[in-house]
Amino acid sequence: LATKLGEKEFFFGQSPSPLDAVVFAHLAPLLKAPLPSAALQNHLKACTNLTRFVGRVLQRYFPKEIKDQEQAERKITKQESEYSDSEFPNKLRDIRIAALIALVAMTAYAMSTGIIQVI
């Protein structure tokens, strides 16, 4: 498919054909959907002209969906960053307290077993 498409906009020139619709219908889900094994998706992404072809069809015939998807991705990214900040607001303080407790516990163990002796 990548060789047949070459650098053309569509398979048979400047306007889409039924073949373009069939190819898009097969490639778009492979490119956009999360898959359990990414081998086929990675191969498709390596064929940059096919990736650009799917992008062109999406922009030409589904501009609203692309805009909605980009907004949803931005919203998810924003929520993830807010979640991590709100989930651990005192992260540095907690790390310091845990380190202090570990130090005290190790020192107490070393003193109780005689590894460290206080004169």
mmCIF file with all atom_site columns, C-alpha atoms in Angstrom:
data_model
loop_
_atom_site.group_PDB
_atom_site.id
_atom_site.type_symbol
_atom_site.label_atom_id
_atom_site.label_alt_id
_atom_site.label_comp_id
_atom_site.label_asym_id
_atom_site.label_entity_id
_atom_site.label_seq_id
_atom_site.pdbx_PDB_ins_code
_atom_site.Cartn_x
_atom_site.Cartn_y
_atom_site.Cartn_z
_atom_site.occupancy
_atom_site.B_iso_or_equiv
_atom_site.pdbx_formal_charge
_atom_site.auth_seq_id
_atom_site.auth_comp_id
_atom_site.auth_asym_id
_atom_site.auth_atom_id
_atom_site.pdbx_PDB_model_num
ATOM 1   C CA . LEU A 1 1   ? 0.000   0.000  0.000  1.00 0.00 ? 1   LEU A CA 1
ATOM 2   C CA . ALA A 1 2   ? 2.785   2.421  0.894  1.00 0.00 ? 2   ALA A CA 1
ATOM 3   C CA . THR A 1 3   ? 4.461   1.849  -2.467 1.00 0.00 ? 3   THR A CA 1
ATOM 4   C CA . LYS A 1 4   ? 1.200   2.191  -4.402 1.00 0.00 ? 4   LYS A CA 1
ATOM 5   C CA . LEU A 1 5   ? 0.328   5.448  -2.610 1.00 0.00 ? 5   LEU A CA 1
ATOM 6   C CA . GLY A 1 6   ? 3.815   6.898  -2.962 1.00 0.00 ? 6   GLY A CA 1
ATOM 7   C CA . GLU A 1 7   ? 3.727   10.658 -2.437 1.00 0.00 ? 7   GLU A CA 1
ATOM 8   C CA . LYS A 1 8   ? 0.277   11.121 -3.955 1.00 0.00 ? 8   LYS A CA 1
ATOM 9   C CA . GLU A 1 9   ? -2.567  12.551 -1.911 1.00 0.00 ? 9   GLU A CA 1
ATOM 10  C CA . PHE A 1 10  ? -4.875  9.632  -2.731 1.00 0.00 ? 10  PHE A CA 1
ATOM 11  C CA . PHE A 1 11  ? -4.328  6.294  -4.448 1.00 0.00 ? 11  PHE A CA 1
ATOM 12  C CA . PHE A 1 12  ? -5.668  7.435  -7.824 1.00 0.00 ? 12  PHE A CA 1
ATOM 13  C CA . GLY A 1 13  ? -4.595  11.080 -7.817 1.00 0.00 ? 13  GLY A CA 1
ATOM 14  C CA . GLN A 1 14  ? -6.021  14.198 -6.202 1.00 0.00 ? 14  GLN A CA 1
ATOM 15  C CA . SER A 1 15  ? -9.529  12.957 -5.415 1.00 0.00 ? 15  SER A CA 1
ATOM 16  C CA . PRO A 1 16  ? -10.553 10.044 -3.201 1.00 0.00 ? 16  PRO A CA 1
ATOM 17  C CA . SER A 1 17  ? -11.842 6.807  -4.674 1.00 0.00 ? 17  SER A CA 1
ATOM 18  C CA . PRO A 1 18  ? -13.625 3.784  -3.196 1.00 0.00 ? 18  PRO A CA 1
ATOM 19  C CA . LEU A 1 19  ? -10.199 2.180  -2.704 1.00 0.00 ? 19  LEU A CA 1
ATOM 20  C CA . ASP A 1 20  ? -9.172  5.135  -0.534 1.00 0.00 ? 20  ASP A CA 1
ATOM 21  C CA . ALA A 1 21  ? -12.288 4.618  1.595  1.00 0.00 ? 21  ALA A CA 1
ATOM 22  C CA . VAL A 1 22  ? -11.575 0.905  2.046  1.00 0.00 ? 22  VAL A CA 1
ATOM 23  C CA . VAL A 1 23  ? -7.904  1.479  2.867  1.00 0.00 ? 23  VAL A CA 1
ATOM 24  C CA . PHE A 1 24  ? -8.795  4.244  5.327  1.00 0.00 ? 24  PHE A CA 1
ATOM 25  C CA . ALA A 1 25  ? -11.410 2.005  6.970  1.00 0.00 ? 25  ALA A CA 1
ATOM 26  C CA . HIS A 1 26  ? -8.729  -0.610 7.611  1.00 0.00 ? 26  HIS A CA 1
ATOM 27  C CA . LEU A 1 27  ? -5.809  1.649  8.537  1.00 0.00 ? 27  LEU A CA 1
ATOM 28  C CA . ALA A 1 28  ? -7.452  4.269  10.762 1.00 0.00 ? 28  ALA A CA 1
ATOM 29  C CA . PRO A 1 29  ? -8.431  1.856  13.564 1.00 0.00 ? 29  PRO A CA 1
ATOM 30  C CA . LEU A 1 30  ? -4.998  0.236  13.424 1.00 0.00 ? 30  LEU A CA 1
ATOM 31  C CA . LEU A 1 31  ? -3.367  3.630  13.750 1.00 0.00 ? 31  LEU A CA 1
ATOM 32  C CA . LYS A 1 32  ? -5.679  5.265  16.295 1.00 0.00 ? 32  LYS A CA 1
ATOM 33  C CA . ALA A 1 33  ? -7.032  2.491  18.529 1.00 0.00 ? 33  ALA A CA 1
ATOM 34  C CA . PRO A 1 34  ? -5.042  1.114  21.464 1.00 0.00 ? 34  PRO A CA 1
ATOM 35  C CA . LEU A 1 35  ? -3.956  -2.428 20.644 1.00 0.00 ? 35  LEU A CA 1
ATOM 36  C CA . PRO A 1 36  ? -2.660  -5.169 22.970 1.00 0.00 ? 36  PRO A CA 1
ATOM 37  C CA . SER A 1 37  ? 0.331   -5.719 20.687 1.00 0.00 ? 37  SER A CA 1
ATOM 38  C CA . ALA A 1 38  ? 1.768   -2.621 19.061 1.00 0.00 ? 38  ALA A CA 1
ATOM 39  C CA . ALA A 1 39  ? 3.832   -4.403 16.376 1.00 0.00 ? 39  ALA A CA 1
ATOM 40  C CA . LEU A 1 40  ? 1.382   -3.772 13.540 1.00 0.00 ? 40  LEU A CA 1
ATOM 41  C CA . GLN A 1 41  ? 0.733   -0.225 14.741 1.00 0.00 ? 41  GLN A CA 1
ATOM 42  C CA . ASN A 1 42  ? 4.478   0.496  14.875 1.00 0.00 ? 42  ASN A CA 1
ATOM 43  C CA . HIS A 1 43  ? 4.919   -0.859 11.347 1.00 0.00 ? 43  HIS A CA 1
ATOM 44  C CA . LEU A 1 44  ? 2.106   1.367  10.113 1.00 0.00 ? 44  LEU A CA 1
ATOM 45  C CA . LYS A 1 45  ? 3.648   4.399  11.835 1.00 0.00 ? 45  LYS A CA 1
ATOM 46  C CA . ALA A 1 46  ? 6.921   3.608  10.055 1.00 0.00 ? 46  ALA A CA 1
ATOM 47  C CA . CYS A 1 47  ? 5.079   3.992  6.725  1.00 0.00 ? 47  CYS A CA 1
ATOM 48  C CA . THR A 1 48  ? 4.871   7.767  6.984  1.00 0.00 ? 48  THR A CA 1
ATOM 49  C CA . ASN A 1 49  ? 2.970   8.221  3.734  1.00 0.00 ? 49  ASN A CA 1
ATOM 50  C CA . LEU A 1 50  ? 0.175   5.927  4.985  1.00 0.00 ? 50  LEU A CA 1
ATOM 51  C CA . THR A 1 51  ? 0.112   7.761  8.314  1.00 0.00 ? 51  THR A CA 1
ATOM 52  C CA . ARG A 1 52  ? -0.159  11.088 6.473  1.00 0.00 ? 52  ARG A CA 1
ATOM 53  C CA . PHE A 1 53  ? -2.885  9.576  4.254  1.00 0.00 ? 53  PHE A CA 1
ATOM 54  C CA . VAL A 1 54  ? -4.980  8.653  7.312  1.00 0.00 ? 54  VAL A CA 1
ATOM 55  C CA . GLY A 1 55  ? -4.370  12.121 8.762  1.00 0.00 ? 55  GLY A CA 1
ATOM 56  C CA . ARG A 1 56  ? -5.451  13.813 5.519  1.00 0.00 ? 56  ARG A CA 1
ATOM 57  C CA . VAL A 1 57  ? -8.674  11.811 5.333  1.00 0.00 ? 57  VAL A CA 1
ATOM 58  C CA . LEU A 1 58  ? -9.419  12.528 8.988  1.00 0.00 ? 58  LEU A CA 1
ATOM 59  C CA . GLN A 1 59  ? -8.832  16.268 8.523  1.00 0.00 ? 59  GLN A CA 1
ATOM 60  C CA . ARG A 1 60  ? -10.804 16.420 5.303  1.00 0.00 ? 60  ARG A CA 1
ATOM 61  C CA . TYR A 1 61  ? -13.856 14.393 6.321  1.00 0.00 ? 61  TYR A CA 1
ATOM 62  C CA . PHE A 1 62  ? -13.820 14.347 10.137 1.00 0.00 ? 62  PHE A CA 1
ATOM 63  C CA . PRO A 1 63  ? -12.491 17.758 11.311 1.00 0.00 ? 63  PRO A CA 1
ATOM 64  C CA . LYS A 1 64  ? -14.883 17.976 14.266 1.00 0.00 ? 64  LYS A CA 1
ATOM 65  C CA . GLU A 1 65  ? -13.827 14.554 15.575 1.00 0.00 ? 65  GLU A CA 1
ATOM 66  C CA . ILE A 1 66  ? -10.152 15.528 15.367 1.00 0.00 ? 66  ILE A CA 1
ATOM 67  C CA . LYS A 1 67  ? -10.836 18.721 17.291 1.00 0.00 ? 67  LYS A CA 1
ATOM 68  C CA . ASP A 1 68  ? -12.865 16.821 19.910 1.00 0.00 ? 68  ASP A CA 1
ATOM 69  C CA . GLN A 1 69  ? -10.132 14.192 20.247 1.00 0.00 ? 69  GLN A CA 1
ATOM 70  C CA . GLU A 1 70  ? -7.424  16.830 20.736 1.00 0.00 ? 70  GLU A CA 1
ATOM 71  C CA . GLN A 1 71  ? -9.528  18.566 23.392 1.00 0.00 ? 71  GLN A CA 1
ATOM 72  C CA . ALA A 1 72  ? -10.157 15.257 25.161 1.00 0.00 ? 72  ALA A CA 1
ATOM 73  C CA . GLU A 1 73  ? -6.431  14.427 25.118 1.00 0.00 ? 73  GLU A CA 1
ATOM 74  C CA . ARG A 1 74  ? -5.578  17.860 26.549 1.00 0.00 ? 74  ARG A CA 1
ATOM 75  C CA . LYS A 1 75  ? -8.231  17.424 29.239 1.00 0.00 ? 75  LYS A CA 1
ATOM 76  C CA . ILE A 1 76  ? -6.908  13.981 30.200 1.00 0.00 ? 76  ILE A CA 1
ATOM 77  C CA . THR A 1 77  ? -3.334  15.284 30.358 1.00 0.00 ? 77  THR A CA 1
ATOM 78  C CA . LYS A 1 78  ? -4.441  18.180 32.544 1.00 0.00 ? 78  LYS A CA 1
ATOM 79  C CA . GLN A 1 79  ? -6.428  15.877 34.847 1.00 0.00 ? 79  GLN A CA 1
ATOM 80  C CA . GLU A 1 80  ? -3.485  13.496 35.206 1.00 0.00 ? 80  GLU A CA 1
ATOM 81  C CA . SER A 1 81  ? -1.139  16.314 36.212 1.00 0.00 ? 81  SER A CA 1
ATOM 82  C CA . GLU A 1 82  ? -3.700  17.720 38.658 1.00 0.00 ? 82  GLU A CA 1
ATOM 83  C CA . TYR A 1 83  ? -4.305  14.245 40.093 1.00 0.00 ? 83  TYR A CA 1
ATOM 84  C CA . SER A 1 84  ? -0.629  13.611 40.771 1.00 0.00 ? 84  SER A CA 1
ATOM 85  C CA . ASP A 1 85  ? -0.238  17.023 42.434 1.00 0.00 ? 85  ASP A CA 1
ATOM 86  C CA . SER A 1 86  ? -3.359  16.646 44.574 1.00 0.00 ? 86  SER A CA 1
ATOM 87  C CA . GLU A 1 87  ? -2.662  13.003 45.414 1.00 0.00 ? 87  GLU A CA 1
ATOM 88  C CA . PHE A 1 88  ? 0.695   13.791 47.025 1.00 0.00 ? 88  PHE A CA 1
ATOM 89  C CA . PRO A 1 89  ? 0.638   17.455 48.125 1.00 0.00 ? 89  PRO A CA 1
ATOM 90  C CA . ASN A 1 90  ? 3.353   16.943 50.789 1.00 0.00 ? 90  ASN A CA 1
ATOM 91  C CA . LYS A 1 91  ? 5.518   14.476 48.918 1.00 0.00 ? 91  LYS A CA 1
ATOM 92  C CA . LEU A 1 92  ? 8.878   15.952 49.972 1.00 0.00 ? 92  LEU A CA 1
ATOM 93  C CA . ARG A 1 93  ? 7.830   16.109 53.631 1.00 0.00 ? 93  ARG A CA 1
ATOM 94  C CA . ASP A 1 94  ? 6.684   12.487 53.533 1.00 0.00 ? 94  ASP A CA 1
ATOM 95  C CA . ILE A 1 95  ? 9.991   11.383 52.000 1.00 0.00 ? 95  ILE A CA 1
ATOM 96  C CA . ARG A 1 96  ? 11.961  13.162 54.710 1.00 0.00 ? 96  ARG A CA 1
ATOM 97  C CA . ILE A 1 97  ? 9.834   11.641 57.494 1.00 0.00 ? 97  ILE A CA 1
ATOM 98  C CA . ALA A 1 98  ? 10.213  8.145  56.004 1.00 0.00 ? 98  ALA A CA 1
ATOM 99  C CA . ALA A 1 99  ? 13.989  8.595  55.730 1.00 0.00 ? 99  ALA A CA 1
ATOM 100 C CA . LEU A 1 100 ? 14.193  9.773  59.357 1.00 0.00 ? 100 LEU A CA 1
ATOM 101 C CA . ILE A 1 101 ? 12.136  6.806  60.599 1.00 0.00 ? 101 ILE A CA 1
ATOM 102 C CA . ALA A 1 102 ? 14.323  4.399  58.604 1.00 0.00 ? 102 ALA A CA 1
ATOM 103 C CA . LEU A 1 103 ? 17.488  5.980  60.026 1.00 0.00 ? 103 LEU A CA 1
ATOM 104 C CA . VAL A 1 104 ? 16.198  5.730  63.611 1.00 0.00 ? 104 VAL A CA 1
ATOM 105 C CA . ALA A 1 105 ? 15.104  2.110  63.092 1.00 0.00 ? 105 ALA A CA 1
ATOM 106 C CA . MET A 1 106 ? 18.450  1.081  61.596 1.00 0.00 ? 106 MET A CA 1
ATOM 107 C CA . THR A 1 107 ? 20.380  2.837  64.364 1.00 0.00 ? 107 THR A CA 1
ATOM 108 C CA . ALA A 1 108 ? 18.239  1.187  67.066 1.00 0.00 ? 108 ALA A CA 1
ATOM 109 C CA . TYR A 1 109 ? 18.764  -2.226 65.458 1.00 0.00 ? 109 TYR A CA 1
ATOM 110 C CA . ALA A 1 110 ? 22.520  -1.689 65.186 1.00 0.00 ? 110 ALA A CA 1
ATOM 111 C CA . MET A 1 111 ? 22.703  -0.636 68.851 1.00 0.00 ? 111 MET A CA 1
ATOM 112 C CA . SER A 1 112 ? 20.549  -3.550 70.060 1.00 0.00 ? 112 SER A CA 1
ATOM 113 C CA . THR A 1 113 ? 22.656  -6.157 68.246 1.00 0.00 ? 113 THR A CA 1
ATOM 114 C CA . GLY A 1 114 ? 25.937  -4.634 69.382 1.00 0.00 ? 114 GLY A CA 1
ATOM 115 C CA . ILE A 1 115 ? 27.094  -3.466 65.961 1.00 0.00 ? 115 ILE A CA 1
ATOM 116 C CA . ILE A 1 116 ? 27.278  0.067  67.382 1.00 0.00 ? 116 ILE A CA 1
ATOM 117 C CA . GLN A 1 117 ? 28.248  0.631  71.011 1.00 0.00 ? 117 GLN A CA 1
ATOM 118 C CA . VAL A 1 118 ? 27.713  3.880  72.879 1.00 0.00 ? 118 VAL A CA 1
ATOM 119 C CA . ILE A 1 119 ? 30.516  4.645  75.319 1.00 0.00 ? 119 ILE A CA 1
#
